[in-house]
mmCIF file of C-alpha atoms in Angstrom:
data_model
loop_
_atom_site.group_PDB
_atom_site.id
_atom_site.type_symbol
_atom_site.label_atom_id
_atom_site.label_comp_id
_atom_site.label_asym_id
_atom_site.label_seq_id
_atom_site.Cartn_x
_atom_site.Cartn_y
_atom_site.Cartn_z
ATOM 1 C CA MET A 1 49.855 24.935 -53.486
ATOM 2 C CA SER A 2 47.033 24.159 -50.581
ATOM 3 C CA MET A 3 47.342 22.403 -47.128
ATOM 4 C CA ASN A 4 45.375 20.708 -44.999
ATOM 5 C CA LEU A 5 46.619 21.225 -41.358
ATOM 6 C CA LEU A 6 45.027 19.356 -38.055
ATOM 7 C CA LEU A 7 46.505 20.812 -34.655
ATOM 8 C CA ALA A 8 46.022 18.433 -31.654
ATOM 9 C CA GLY A 9 46.443 18.448 -27.992
ATOM 10 C CA PHE A 10 45.033 19.727 -24.741
ATOM 11 C CA GLY A 11 43.912 22.366 -24.414
ATOM 12 C CA GLY A 12 45.923 25.604 -22.869
ATOM 13 C CA GLN A 13 48.278 24.702 -25.063
ATOM 14 C CA GLY A 14 47.925 27.044 -27.810
ATOM 15 C CA ILE A 15 46.653 24.820 -30.260
ATOM 16 C CA LEU A 16 43.513 26.912 -31.309
ATOM 17 C CA PHE A 17 45.765 30.117 -31.366
ATOM 18 C CA THR A 18 48.336 28.495 -33.737
ATOM 19 C CA GLY A 19 45.993 27.366 -36.553
ATOM 20 C CA LYS A 20 44.626 31.224 -36.647
ATOM 21 C CA VAL A 21 48.103 32.529 -37.462
ATOM 22 C CA VAL A 22 48.149 29.959 -40.034
ATOM 23 C CA ALA A 23 44.534 31.234 -41.128
ATOM 24 C CA TYR A 24 45.206 34.818 -40.405
ATOM 25 C CA ALA A 25 49.050 34.395 -43.063
ATOM 26 C CA GLY A 26 47.627 32.722 -45.491
ATOM 27 C CA MET A 27 44.922 35.169 -46.112
ATOM 28 C CA LEU A 28 47.055 38.081 -45.793
ATOM 29 C CA ASP A 29 48.853 36.675 -48.364
ATOM 30 C CA GLY A 30 45.812 36.177 -51.096
ATOM 31 C CA LYS A 31 44.973 32.858 -50.234
ATOM 32 C CA GLU A 32 41.356 31.061 -49.421
ATOM 33 C CA VAL A 33 41.723 29.858 -46.000
ATOM 34 C CA SER A 34 39.658 28.377 -43.363
ATOM 35 C CA TRP A 35 40.130 28.065 -39.459
ATOM 36 C CA LEU A 36 37.909 25.357 -37.668
ATOM 37 C CA PRO A 37 38.559 24.624 -33.719
ATOM 38 C CA SER A 38 36.688 22.071 -31.888
ATOM 39 C CA TYR A 39 37.298 21.487 -28.168
ATOM 40 C CA GLY A 40 35.928 19.358 -25.379
ATOM 41 C CA PRO A 41 33.850 21.220 -22.682
ATOM 42 C CA GLU A 42 36.282 21.847 -19.959
ATOM 43 C CA MET A 43 39.152 23.313 -22.750
ATOM 44 C CA ARG A 44 42.207 23.984 -20.375
ATOM 45 C CA GLY A 45 43.359 20.328 -20.141
ATOM 46 C CA GLY A 46 40.886 18.923 -22.180
ATOM 47 C CA THR A 47 41.339 17.706 -25.805
ATOM 48 C CA ALA A 48 41.677 20.120 -28.315
ATOM 49 C CA ASN A 49 41.824 19.992 -32.489
ATOM 50 C CA CYS A 50 41.870 22.954 -34.815
ATOM 51 C CA SER A 51 41.119 22.508 -38.758
ATOM 52 C CA VAL A 52 42.752 24.626 -41.005
ATOM 53 C CA CYS A 53 43.053 24.614 -44.352
ATOM 54 C CA VAL A 54 45.290 27.169 -46.899
ATOM 55 C CA SER A 55 44.625 27.045 -50.384
ATOM 56 C CA GLY A 56 45.234 28.374 -53.981
ATOM 57 C CA SER A 57 40.941 27.796 -54.601
ATOM 58 C CA PRO A 58 37.635 27.761 -53.196
ATOM 59 C CA ILE A 59 37.630 25.923 -49.891
ATOM 60 C CA GLY A 60 35.228 22.862 -49.635
ATOM 61 C CA SER A 61 34.915 21.845 -46.396
ATOM 62 C CA PRO A 62 36.318 23.403 -43.497
ATOM 63 C CA LEU A 63 36.629 19.914 -41.912
ATOM 64 C CA VAL A 64 39.976 18.907 -41.735
ATOM 65 C CA THR A 65 39.431 14.719 -41.838
ATOM 66 C CA ALA A 66 42.767 13.872 -44.248
ATOM 67 C CA PRO A 67 45.676 16.282 -43.386
ATOM 68 C CA ASP A 68 48.795 17.114 -45.192
ATOM 69 C CA VAL A 69 49.858 17.976 -41.866
ATOM 70 C CA LEU A 70 49.387 16.894 -38.599
ATOM 71 C CA VAL A 71 50.821 18.422 -35.354
ATOM 72 C CA ALA A 72 50.605 16.440 -32.324
ATOM 73 C CA MET A 73 51.641 17.933 -29.461
ATOM 74 C CA ASN A 74 49.831 14.612 -26.757
ATOM 75 C CA LEU A 75 50.470 11.207 -27.515
ATOM 76 C CA PRO A 76 46.143 10.999 -27.557
ATOM 77 C CA SER A 77 46.644 13.471 -30.486
ATOM 78 C CA LEU A 78 49.158 11.246 -32.214
ATOM 79 C CA GLU A 79 47.240 8.199 -31.240
ATOM 80 C CA LYS A 80 44.044 9.216 -32.207
ATOM 81 C CA PHE A 81 44.521 11.221 -35.765
ATOM 82 C CA GLU A 82 47.822 9.593 -37.305
ATOM 83 C CA ASP A 83 46.149 7.264 -39.423
ATOM 84 C CA THR A 84 44.709 10.528 -40.928
ATOM 85 C CA VAL A 85 47.212 11.214 -42.433
ATOM 86 C CA VAL A 86 47.405 11.279 -46.509
ATOM 87 C CA SER A 87 50.366 9.367 -47.406
ATOM 88 C CA GLY A 88 52.963 11.184 -47.859
ATOM 89 C CA GLY A 89 51.746 13.804 -45.353
ATOM 90 C CA MET A 90 53.683 15.267 -42.137
ATOM 91 C CA ILE A 91 53.668 14.642 -38.578
ATOM 92 C CA ILE A 92 55.486 17.128 -36.136
ATOM 93 C CA VAL A 93 55.206 15.481 -32.492
ATOM 94 C CA ASP A 94 56.190 17.615 -29.569
ATOM 95 C CA SER A 95 59.159 15.114 -28.840
ATOM 96 C CA SER A 96 58.817 16.455 -25.243
ATOM 97 C CA ILE A 97 55.584 15.224 -23.809
ATOM 98 C CA VAL A 98 55.349 13.019 -27.126
ATOM 99 C CA GLU A 99 57.390 10.162 -25.869
ATOM 100 C CA ALA A 100 56.475 7.490 -29.276
ATOM 101 C CA LYS A 101 57.538 6.928 -31.930
ATOM 102 C CA ILE A 102 55.057 7.322 -35.608
ATOM 103 C CA LYS A 103 54.339 3.762 -36.536
ATOM 104 C CA ARG A 104 53.773 4.589 -39.900
ATOM 105 C CA LYS A 105 57.352 4.996 -42.978
ATOM 106 C CA ASP A 106 54.607 6.718 -45.781
ATOM 107 C CA VAL A 107 54.698 10.023 -44.027
ATOM 108 C CA LYS A 108 57.301 12.574 -42.716
ATOM 109 C CA ALA A 109 57.931 11.969 -39.225
ATOM 110 C CA ILE A 110 59.253 15.404 -37.275
ATOM 111 C CA TYR A 111 60.035 15.060 -33.967
ATOM 112 C CA LEU A 112 60.765 18.467 -32.654
ATOM 113 C CA PRO A 113 60.941 18.797 -28.579
ATOM 114 C CA ALA A 114 58.934 22.181 -28.584
ATOM 115 C CA THR A 115 57.971 22.249 -25.157
ATOM 116 C CA ARG A 116 62.343 22.000 -23.656
ATOM 117 C CA LEU A 117 63.054 24.471 -26.773
ATOM 118 C CA ALA A 118 60.717 26.884 -25.523
ATOM 119 C CA SER A 119 61.251 26.621 -21.763
ATOM 120 C CA ASP A 120 65.167 26.302 -22.330
ATOM 121 C CA ASN A 121 65.028 30.145 -24.203
ATOM 122 C CA GLY A 122 62.690 31.694 -21.266
ATOM 123 C CA LEU A 123 59.632 30.719 -23.172
ATOM 124 C CA LYS A 124 57.479 28.905 -21.160
ATOM 125 C CA GLY A 125 53.809 28.299 -22.706
ATOM 126 C CA MET A 126 55.735 29.093 -26.013
ATOM 127 C CA ALA A 127 55.946 25.420 -27.445
ATOM 128 C CA ASN A 128 53.229 26.087 -30.010
ATOM 129 C CA MET A 129 54.888 28.890 -31.659
ATOM 130 C CA VAL A 130 58.135 26.878 -31.867
ATOM 131 C CA ILE A 131 55.924 24.222 -33.992
ATOM 132 C CA ALA A 132 54.485 27.323 -35.845
ATOM 133 C CA GLY A 133 58.327 27.960 -36.533
ATOM 134 C CA ARG A 134 58.847 24.732 -37.789
ATOM 135 C CA LEU A 135 55.669 24.213 -39.447
ATOM 136 C CA TYR A 136 56.580 27.430 -41.822
ATOM 137 C CA LYS A 137 60.161 26.055 -42.504
ATOM 138 C CA GLU A 138 58.865 22.803 -43.697
ATOM 139 C CA THR A 139 55.348 24.084 -45.893
ATOM 140 C CA LYS A 140 56.598 27.472 -46.449
ATOM 141 C CA PHE A 141 52.687 27.617 -46.547
ATOM 142 C CA CYS A 142 52.641 31.627 -47.417
ATOM 143 C CA SER A 143 54.985 34.548 -47.591
ATOM 144 C CA GLU A 144 57.348 34.731 -44.476
ATOM 145 C CA ASN A 145 56.374 38.608 -44.175
ATOM 146 C CA ALA A 146 52.692 37.373 -44.156
ATOM 147 C CA PHE A 147 53.322 34.754 -41.638
ATOM 148 C CA ASN A 148 55.359 37.114 -39.606
ATOM 149 C CA GLU A 149 52.078 39.887 -40.135
ATOM 150 C CA GLY A 150 50.055 36.748 -39.233
ATOM 151 C CA ILE A 151 51.225 36.664 -35.680
ATOM 152 C CA ARG A 152 51.162 40.393 -34.826
ATOM 153 C CA LYS A 153 47.311 40.171 -36.138
ATOM 154 C CA SER A 154 46.619 37.427 -34.387
ATOM 155 C CA ILE A 155 47.575 38.308 -31.128
ATOM 156 C CA PRO A 156 44.650 40.387 -29.153
ATOM 157 C CA ALA A 157 45.576 44.125 -28.198
ATOM 158 C CA ARG A 158 45.825 42.999 -24.175
ATOM 159 C CA LYS A 159 48.541 41.013 -24.870
ATOM 160 C CA GLN A 160 50.737 42.850 -27.395
ATOM 161 C CA GLU A 161 53.359 42.186 -24.800
ATOM 162 C CA LEU A 162 54.058 38.933 -25.437
ATOM 163 C CA LEU A 163 55.186 39.796 -29.405
ATOM 164 C CA ASP A 164 58.967 39.624 -29.304
ATOM 165 C CA ASN A 165 58.409 36.075 -27.443
ATOM 166 C CA ASN A 166 56.233 34.920 -30.296
ATOM 167 C CA MET A 167 58.244 35.831 -32.876
ATOM 168 C CA ALA A 168 61.542 33.876 -30.565
ATOM 169 C CA ALA A 169 59.709 30.934 -30.124
ATOM 170 C CA VAL A 170 59.099 30.596 -34.075
ATOM 171 C CA LYS A 171 62.637 32.190 -35.056
ATOM 172 C CA ILE A 172 63.590 28.534 -32.873
ATOM 173 C CA GLY A 173 61.454 26.380 -34.387
ATOM 174 C CA MET A 174 62.486 27.210 -38.273
ATOM 175 C CA LYS A 175 66.361 27.071 -37.006
ATOM 176 C CA SER A 176 65.876 23.092 -35.019
ATOM 177 C CA GLY A 177 66.142 20.213 -37.623
ATOM 178 C CA ALA A 178 68.168 19.666 -40.461
#
């Protein structure tokens, strides 16, 4: 199993952190991984995206130009990257922020109101982890133990008080949808 993932949105939405969690979890599960962040000079409020590869075999390039999965947390990201997703791939959209619908019929479209779900559950600012939970539910890119440990290890020591909220947000994402 391999997954080429592109996460994209505004700086400050946790795009790079979510990519780090996915990469760390894959690594803890014994997979080959790469994590390549990209962001504009303004960072918070500017654009940010992150290429993540999780594979059972060596990875040729860390740059994801044809993702199996796209996470779009804002409209500019959906518009920019929708056509790059491989046929048969998946696009997860934060439908709290992005009202547009995916135009393609050859990909699985998931509209997840992640920002609203996080906010409604007292987890403002954790939409990225709601999406991480749904991403895990849909792809099972690693074992559940590795995923949970990847979250724990990705949170810096100075922010360990956020672990429970991150885990709660992931559970919301895992329970969302059919």
